[in-house]
Amino acid sequence: MCIKKERDISKKTFIIALICIILVVSSVILYFGYRIGIFGGVSQTSDISSSESIKALEDFEYELVEGGISIIKYNGSAKDIVIPDEIEAQSIVEIGQRAFAGSKISSVVIPNTVKIINIEAFTNCSFLERATLPEALTTIAYSAFSNCLVLESIVFPSKVNIVGDNAFKGCTALKDITLSENILYFGADVFGGTAWSENIKEGIVTIGGILYKFYGDMPENYKLIIPEGIKTIATQALFDFDNLVEIKYPKSLKNIGIRAFADCEGLTTINLPEGIRRIGSGAFEGCLSVKEVSISSTVTEIDEGAFFACKKLKKLQVAEENNYFYSDGSALFSKGKTRLLLFCPESSQTDYVFPESVASLDEGAFFGCKRIKNLTLSELLTEIPMQAFFGCEAITSLAVPESVTTIYDFAFFGCKSLVYIKLPESLEKIGQNVFSYCKSLESFGLSENCESFVVKDGILFSKDMSILYSFPAKSSQRKYTVEKSVKRIERGAFLSAAELTGVELPESLESIADEAFMECESLSSISIPSNVTAIGSLCFKGCVSLKSITIGKSVNSIGQEAFIQCYSLKNFYMEEGNASFVVIDCVIYSADKTKLISYPSNKSTKEFAVPKTVKSIDNYAFYACFNLERIILPTGISGISPEFLYKCPAIKAFEFEGKSDYYSVRDGVLYNSDKSVLIKYPSNKSGGFFAIPETVLSIPNYAFENCRILRKIEIGKSVSAIMPFSFFEMDSLKLICPKDSYAQSYAEYSGFDYELT
């Protein structure tokens, strides 16, 4: 049976979604996002009536897309497939997302009309031996053929110019590869885990005209000479190589891929010579030592964030002959100065006036520009993008132009000297954490005629005052009663309001978003009203003066680490009638008492017996519990990790009330049941020396954390896995290990002092 769906043209087209950037953090913030063909996304769409919904054609399901038909599912049982070139007199132009995923086909011939093979289209086709790709093909998307275990060879047609991350990853038999010469974007780890990749040697790895990656350890002060004939540098090909100090580019090079040289902190200059045309997003992101960037006349495309977070960048140069870009020495523009891509963080300018022609600003354009004090924005701007002025620490006041309708996430994050900001009457949308860590902000300015927002007493609300967006960190109000109309407190709304001592929340309130009261350092107590259903992650993190919290009866969701770093917290209270949580002796549990969620940091008890009903403990449930010396665990507990107990410096030993089927304790140290994993060593355990038992194979992160008494640890040959933070905050530790062991390699790599046995 063949099912046909209709989709709306309002979605982004495949190619646009491929190269667009959506800014994470973690991290602060995830900056680079979900790209079709590189990190994932959606297919092309068409504005076709949805009155036709289901049609049949043998074993295929399909749908109408822009330009023709997309095969979206194969339901047949045939092993050798020849996909037709048209259905209903319309060309098949696309193989849809996961259309053949997991099918048992052994060969496939894709018609010459197909231009796009979408995300995971043939992933996990474990019996696929042959795939004939069409000459019209331009795009092979993310994981399109991943884990096709018996596929031995592949030929890329000449028009293929986009290859997504992991496109053939895990094709363990793949050894014969013929690439197109016209590839513009080549993803990360395209051939990871293939027979071809098993034979690569240390150093520069190339295939066809692609610099695929640098494999192995890079020598100190390494000067990279890219071989002549290379046209494209793959995504993340030389990501995070601090020893890289210089790059010599070949005349053949045309394209520098996404994050190709990101976080190469040893680079001091970026000199892009004649011949290079395209610079991908994040290509040189986080190259913290780069001071100068020189762009040749042949560069025609620079994606957003190409030089993001190059914090020492002082000078930009663009060849006069370049017809696409221009620089005044401090800022990088499109040739007509309609787009401002980047401003040098280390520019000596303290005052900057945007050219009147600037209509768009790249994400993170002024990231970390600490010297800028006075800024005049262009009246043609309609958006302030993500992280646009992140960390502009010297700006004291700013007027956002009346042309602006949208301000995106983190736009003014960390503008710690900003006292006042005037928002435009035209403002329609505002993102998250826009004014977080603006620690000097006293008030907002906004016309009463704004249709989407309102400012009352210097505080920013939605027009109907149902959402509280931002409470200025330096507001004169030390005790604040939230308006009775407010139903939601937005993410980071009160973040870093360090002088706020009290908040009274209204009964109308229904949800409190992530980080809402984070680092309100003077807040001593708070009561969550009865109608609130959700408390966001990190909601009260760093409220160091907070002594008690009362949780309302309707709360059914408490985000991760909601009460972390509340060092003064002694008591949790729960309103009667809560069906999701219960408080026993000031500790929060799930209602059925099978999960321990949070233990107050400043609870005075030195010894704590976890109730017998508890099966799991949340990460950081015991955070900075300075008084706690001994924990007794129930025999039925099965879900704990090293992070359940963190920064608890007085802990001397772990023990169980009886025999556990899941864990074991030996001399006060916590292991899994067969002692192959050392889970947690008590921070205050006596003795300066500890020999890890021979049964132990792995040591997870935070297994040893701030163990101040411990000076030496002996690690035997049995240990084959040690995580980066296994010995956290233990810089004076010496490791004793056998020669040529895993432990020796770890010690050398991590910089620990060691001696050999």
JSON list of C-alpha atoms in Angstrom, two decimals, residues 105-213:
[
{"chain": "A", "resi": 105, "resn": "ILE", "atom": "CA", "xyz": [16.87, -5.10, 0.92]},
{"chain": "A", "resi": 106, "resn": "SER", "atom": "CA", "xyz": [20.11, -6.31, -0.66]},
{"chain": "A", "resi": 107, "resn": "SER", "atom": "CA", "xyz": [20.35, -3.83, -3.54]},
{"chain": "A", "resi": 108, "resn": "VAL", "atom": "CA", "xyz": [18.74, -0.56, -4.59]},
{"chain": "A", "resi": 109, "resn": "VAL", "atom": "CA", "xyz": [18.79, 1.43, -7.81]},
{"chain": "A", "resi": 110, "resn": "ILE", "atom": "CA", "xyz": [17.74, 5.02, -7.23]},
{"chain": "A", "resi": 111, "resn": "PRO", "atom": "CA", "xyz": [16.27, 6.83, -10.27]},
{"chain": "A", "resi": 112, "resn": "ASN", "atom": "CA", "xyz": [18.11, 9.66, -11.97]},
{"chain": "A", "resi": 113, "resn": "THR", "atom": "CA", "xyz": [15.38, 12.11, -10.95]},
{"chain": "A", "resi": 114, "resn": "VAL", "atom": "CA", "xyz": [16.33, 11.94, -7.26]},
{"chain": "A", "resi": 115, "resn": "LYS", "atom": "CA", "xyz": [18.34, 14.91, -5.96]},
{"chain": "A", "resi": 116, "resn": "ILE", "atom": "CA", "xyz": [18.18, 14.31, -2.20]},
{"chain": "A", "resi": 117, "resn": "ILE", "atom": "CA", "xyz": [18.66, 11.23, -0.04]},
{"chain": "A", "resi": 118, "resn": "ASN", "atom": "CA", "xyz": [17.29, 12.36, 3.30]},
{"chain": "A", "resi": 119, "resn": "ILE", "atom": "CA", "xyz": [18.22, 11.74, 6.94]},
{"chain": "A", "resi": 120, "resn": "GLU", "atom": "CA", "xyz": [18.73, 8.04, 7.80]},
{"chain": "A", "resi": 121, "resn": "ALA", "atom": "CA", "xyz": [17.00, 7.05, 4.58]},
{"chain": "A", "resi": 122, "resn": "PHE", "atom": "CA", "xyz": [18.83, 3.70, 4.40]},
{"chain": "A", "resi": 123, "resn": "THR", "atom": "CA", "xyz": [20.20, 3.47, 7.94]},
{"chain": "A", "resi": 124, "resn": "ASN", "atom": "CA", "xyz": [20.49, -0.01, 9.44]},
{"chain": "A", "resi": 125, "resn": "CYS", "atom": "CA", "xyz": [19.93, -1.78, 6.12]},
{"chain": "A", "resi": 126, "resn": "SER", "atom": "CA", "xyz": [22.16, -4.58, 7.33]},
{"chain": "A", "resi": 127, "resn": "PHE", "atom": "CA", "xyz": [21.82, -6.68, 4.15]},
{"chain": "A", "resi": 128, "resn": "LEU", "atom": "CA", "xyz": [22.37, -3.88, 1.63]},
{"chain": "A", "resi": 129, "resn": "GLU", "atom": "CA", "xyz": [25.24, -4.92, -0.67]},
{"chain": "A", "resi": 130, "resn": "ARG", "atom": "CA", "xyz": [24.83, -2.45, -3.55]},
{"chain": "A", "resi": 131, "resn": "ALA", "atom": "CA", "xyz": [23.46, 1.07, -3.84]},
{"chain": "A", "resi": 132, "resn": "THR", "atom": "CA", "xyz": [23.39, 2.74, -7.25]},
{"chain": "A", "resi": 133, "resn": "LEU", "atom": "CA", "xyz": [23.22, 6.49, -6.80]},
{"chain": "A", "resi": 134, "resn": "PRO", "atom": "CA", "xyz": [21.72, 8.71, -9.54]},
{"chain": "A", "resi": 135, "resn": "GLU", "atom": "CA", "xyz": [23.60, 11.31, -11.57]},
{"chain": "A", "resi": 136, "resn": "ALA", "atom": "CA", "xyz": [21.14, 14.02, -10.49]},
{"chain": "A", "resi": 137, "resn": "LEU", "atom": "CA", "xyz": [21.94, 13.49, -6.79]},
{"chain": "A", "resi": 138, "resn": "THR", "atom": "CA", "xyz": [23.21, 16.59, -4.96]},
{"chain": "A", "resi": 139, "resn": "THR", "atom": "CA", "xyz": [22.71, 15.79, -1.28]},
{"chain": "A", "resi": 140, "resn": "ILE", "atom": "CA", "xyz": [23.39, 12.78, 0.93]},
{"chain": "A", "resi": 141, "resn": "ALA", "atom": "CA", "xyz": [22.00, 13.67, 4.35]},
{"chain": "A", "resi": 142, "resn": "TYR", "atom": "CA", "xyz": [22.91, 12.86, 7.94]},
{"chain": "A", "resi": 143, "resn": "SER", "atom": "CA", "xyz": [23.38, 9.09, 8.53]},
{"chain": "A", "resi": 144, "resn": "ALA", "atom": "CA", "xyz": [21.75, 8.35, 5.18]},
{"chain": "A", "resi": 145, "resn": "PHE", "atom": "CA", "xyz": [23.52, 4.97, 4.83]},
{"chain": "A", "resi": 146, "resn": "SER", "atom": "CA", "xyz": [24.83, 4.48, 8.36]},
{"chain": "A", "resi": 147, "resn": "ASN", "atom": "CA", "xyz": [25.22, 0.90, 9.63]},
{"chain": "A", "resi": 148, "resn": "CYS", "atom": "CA", "xyz": [24.79, -0.76, 6.23]},
{"chain": "A", "resi": 149, "resn": "LEU", "atom": "CA", "xyz": [27.06, -3.57, 7.37]},
{"chain": "A", "resi": 150, "resn": "VAL", "atom": "CA", "xyz": [27.76, -5.40, 4.10]},
{"chain": "A", "resi": 151, "resn": "LEU", "atom": "CA", "xyz": [28.00, -2.43, 1.73]},
{"chain": "A", "resi": 152, "resn": "GLU", "atom": "CA", "xyz": [31.53, -2.67, 0.29]},
{"chain": "A", "resi": 153, "resn": "SER", "atom": "CA", "xyz": [31.71, 0.13, -2.27]},
{"chain": "A", "resi": 154, "resn": "ILE", "atom": "CA", "xyz": [30.06, 3.40, -3.15]},
{"chain": "A", "resi": 155, "resn": "VAL", "atom": "CA", "xyz": [30.43, 5.82, -6.07]},
{"chain": "A", "resi": 156, "resn": "PHE", "atom": "CA", "xyz": [29.40, 9.45, -5.55]},
{"chain": "A", "resi": 157, "resn": "PRO", "atom": "CA", "xyz": [27.89, 10.99, -8.71]},
{"chain": "A", "resi": 158, "resn": "SER", "atom": "CA", "xyz": [29.56, 14.16, -9.98]},
{"chain": "A", "resi": 159, "resn": "LYS", "atom": "CA", "xyz": [26.79, 16.54, -8.83]},
{"chain": "A", "resi": 160, "resn": "VAL", "atom": "CA", "xyz": [26.95, 15.54, -5.14]},
{"chain": "A", "resi": 161, "resn": "ASN", "atom": "CA", "xyz": [28.02, 18.67, -3.25]},
{"chain": "A", "resi": 162, "resn": "ILE", "atom": "CA", "xyz": [26.62, 18.10, 0.24]},
{"chain": "A", "resi": 163, "resn": "VAL", "atom": "CA", "xyz": [27.43, 15.08, 2.42]},
{"chain": "A", "resi": 164, "resn": "GLY", "atom": "CA", "xyz": [26.05, 15.03, 5.97]},
{"chain": "A", "resi": 165, "resn": "ASP", "atom": "CA", "xyz": [27.61, 13.89, 9.23]},
{"chain": "A", "resi": 166, "resn": "ASN", "atom": "CA", "xyz": [27.89, 10.10, 9.70]},
{"chain": "A", "resi": 167, "resn": "ALA", "atom": "CA", "xyz": [26.51, 9.50, 6.20]},
{"chain": "A", "resi": 168, "resn": "PHE", "atom": "CA", "xyz": [28.22, 6.08, 5.95]},
{"chain": "A", "resi": 169, "resn": "LYS", "atom": "CA", "xyz": [29.28, 5.64, 9.55]},
{"chain": "A", "resi": 170, "resn": "GLY", "atom": "CA", "xyz": [29.28, 2.06, 10.78]},
{"chain": "A", "resi": 171, "resn": "CYS", "atom": "CA", "xyz": [29.36, 0.53, 7.27]},
{"chain": "A", "resi": 172, "resn": "THR", "atom": "CA", "xyz": [31.95, -1.93, 8.50]},
{"chain": "A", "resi": 173, "resn": "ALA", "atom": "CA", "xyz": [32.64, -3.55, 5.10]},
{"chain": "A", "resi": 174, "resn": "LEU", "atom": "CA", "xyz": [32.93, -0.29, 3.14]},
{"chain": "A", "resi": 175, "resn": "LYS", "atom": "CA", "xyz": [36.41, 0.02, 1.65]},
{"chain": "A", "resi": 176, "resn": "ASP", "atom": "CA", "xyz": [36.09, 1.25, -1.96]},
{"chain": "A", "resi": 177, "resn": "ILE", "atom": "CA", "xyz": [34.96, 4.88, -2.15]},
{"chain": "A", "resi": 178, "resn": "THR", "atom": "CA", "xyz": [34.85, 7.19, -5.16]},
{"chain": "A", "resi": 179, "resn": "LEU", "atom": "CA", "xyz": [34.00, 10.79, -4.30]},
{"chain": "A", "resi": 180, "resn": "SER", "atom": "CA", "xyz": [32.58, 13.61, -6.38]},
{"chain": "A", "resi": 181, "resn": "GLU", "atom": "CA", "xyz": [34.98, 16.43, -7.21]},
{"chain": "A", "resi": 182, "resn": "ASN", "atom": "CA", "xyz": [32.35, 19.08, -6.52]},
{"chain": "A", "resi": 183, "resn": "ILE", "atom": "CA", "xyz": [31.73, 18.64, -2.79]},
{"chain": "A", "resi": 184, "resn": "LEU", "atom": "CA", "xyz": [31.14, 21.92, -0.97]},
{"chain": "A", "resi": 185, "resn": "TYR", "atom": "CA", "xyz": [30.06, 20.64, 2.47]},
{"chain": "A", "resi": 186, "resn": "PHE", "atom": "CA", "xyz": [31.47, 17.41, 3.86]},
{"chain": "A", "resi": 187, "resn": "GLY", "atom": "CA", "xyz": [30.24, 16.38, 7.30]},
{"chain": "A", "resi": 188, "resn": "ALA", "atom": "CA", "xyz": [32.01, 14.95, 10.32]},
{"chain": "A", "resi": 189, "resn": "ASP", "atom": "CA", "xyz": [32.86, 11.26, 10.62]},
{"chain": "A", "resi": 190, "resn": "VAL", "atom": "CA", "xyz": [31.24, 10.42, 7.29]},
{"chain": "A", "resi": 191, "resn": "PHE", "atom": "CA", "xyz": [33.17, 7.14, 7.01]},
{"chain": "A", "resi": 192, "resn": "GLY", "atom": "CA", "xyz": [33.72, 6.43, 10.71]},
{"chain": "A", "resi": 193, "resn": "GLY", "atom": "CA", "xyz": [33.79, 2.75, 11.61]},
{"chain": "A", "resi": 194, "resn": "THR", "atom": "CA", "xyz": [34.26, 1.56, 8.02]},
{"chain": "A", "resi": 195, "resn": "ALA", "atom": "CA", "xyz": [36.89, -0.79, 6.63]},
{"chain": "A", "resi": 196, "resn": "TRP", "atom": "CA", "xyz": [38.43, 2.24, 4.92]},
{"chain": "A", "resi": 197, "resn": "SER", "atom": "CA", "xyz": [38.78, 4.13, 8.22]},
{"chain": "A", "resi": 198, "resn": "GLU", "atom": "CA", "xyz": [40.41, 1.16, 9.94]},
{"chain": "A", "resi": 199, "resn": "ASN", "atom": "CA", "xyz": [43.40, 1.51, 7.61]},
{"chain": "A", "resi": 200, "resn": "ILE", "atom": "CA", "xyz": [44.10, 5.21, 8.07]},
{"chain": "A", "resi": 201, "resn": "LYS", "atom": "CA", "xyz": [47.41, 6.25, 9.57]},
{"chain": "A", "resi": 202, "resn": "GLU", "atom": "CA", "xyz": [48.29, 9.02, 12.02]},
{"chain": "A", "resi": 203, "resn": "GLY", "atom": "CA", "xyz": [48.48, 12.54, 10.64]},
{"chain": "A", "resi": 204, "resn": "ILE", "atom": "CA", "xyz": [46.54, 14.17, 7.84]},
{"chain": "A", "resi": 205, "resn": "VAL", "atom": "CA", "xyz": [43.85, 11.89, 6.39]},
{"chain": "A", "resi": 206, "resn": "THR", "atom": "CA", "xyz": [42.58, 12.69, 2.90]},
{"chain": "A", "resi": 207, "resn": "ILE", "atom": "CA", "xyz": [40.15, 11.05, 0.51]},
{"chain": "A", "resi": 208, "resn": "GLY", "atom": "CA", "xyz": [39.60, 12.37, -2.99]},
{"chain": "A", "resi": 209, "resn": "GLY", "atom": "CA", "xyz": [39.75, 16.15, -2.73]},
{"chain": "A", "resi": 210, "resn": "ILE", "atom": "CA", "xyz": [38.69, 16.14, 0.93]},
{"chain": "A", "resi": 211, "resn": "LEU", "atom": "CA", "xyz": [40.85, 16.74, 4.00]},
{"chain": "A", "resi": 212, "resn": "TYR", "atom": "CA", "xyz": [38.89, 14.28, 6.12]},
{"chain": "A", "resi": 213, "resn": "LYS", "atom": "CA", "xyz": [40.54, 14.68, 9.52]}
]
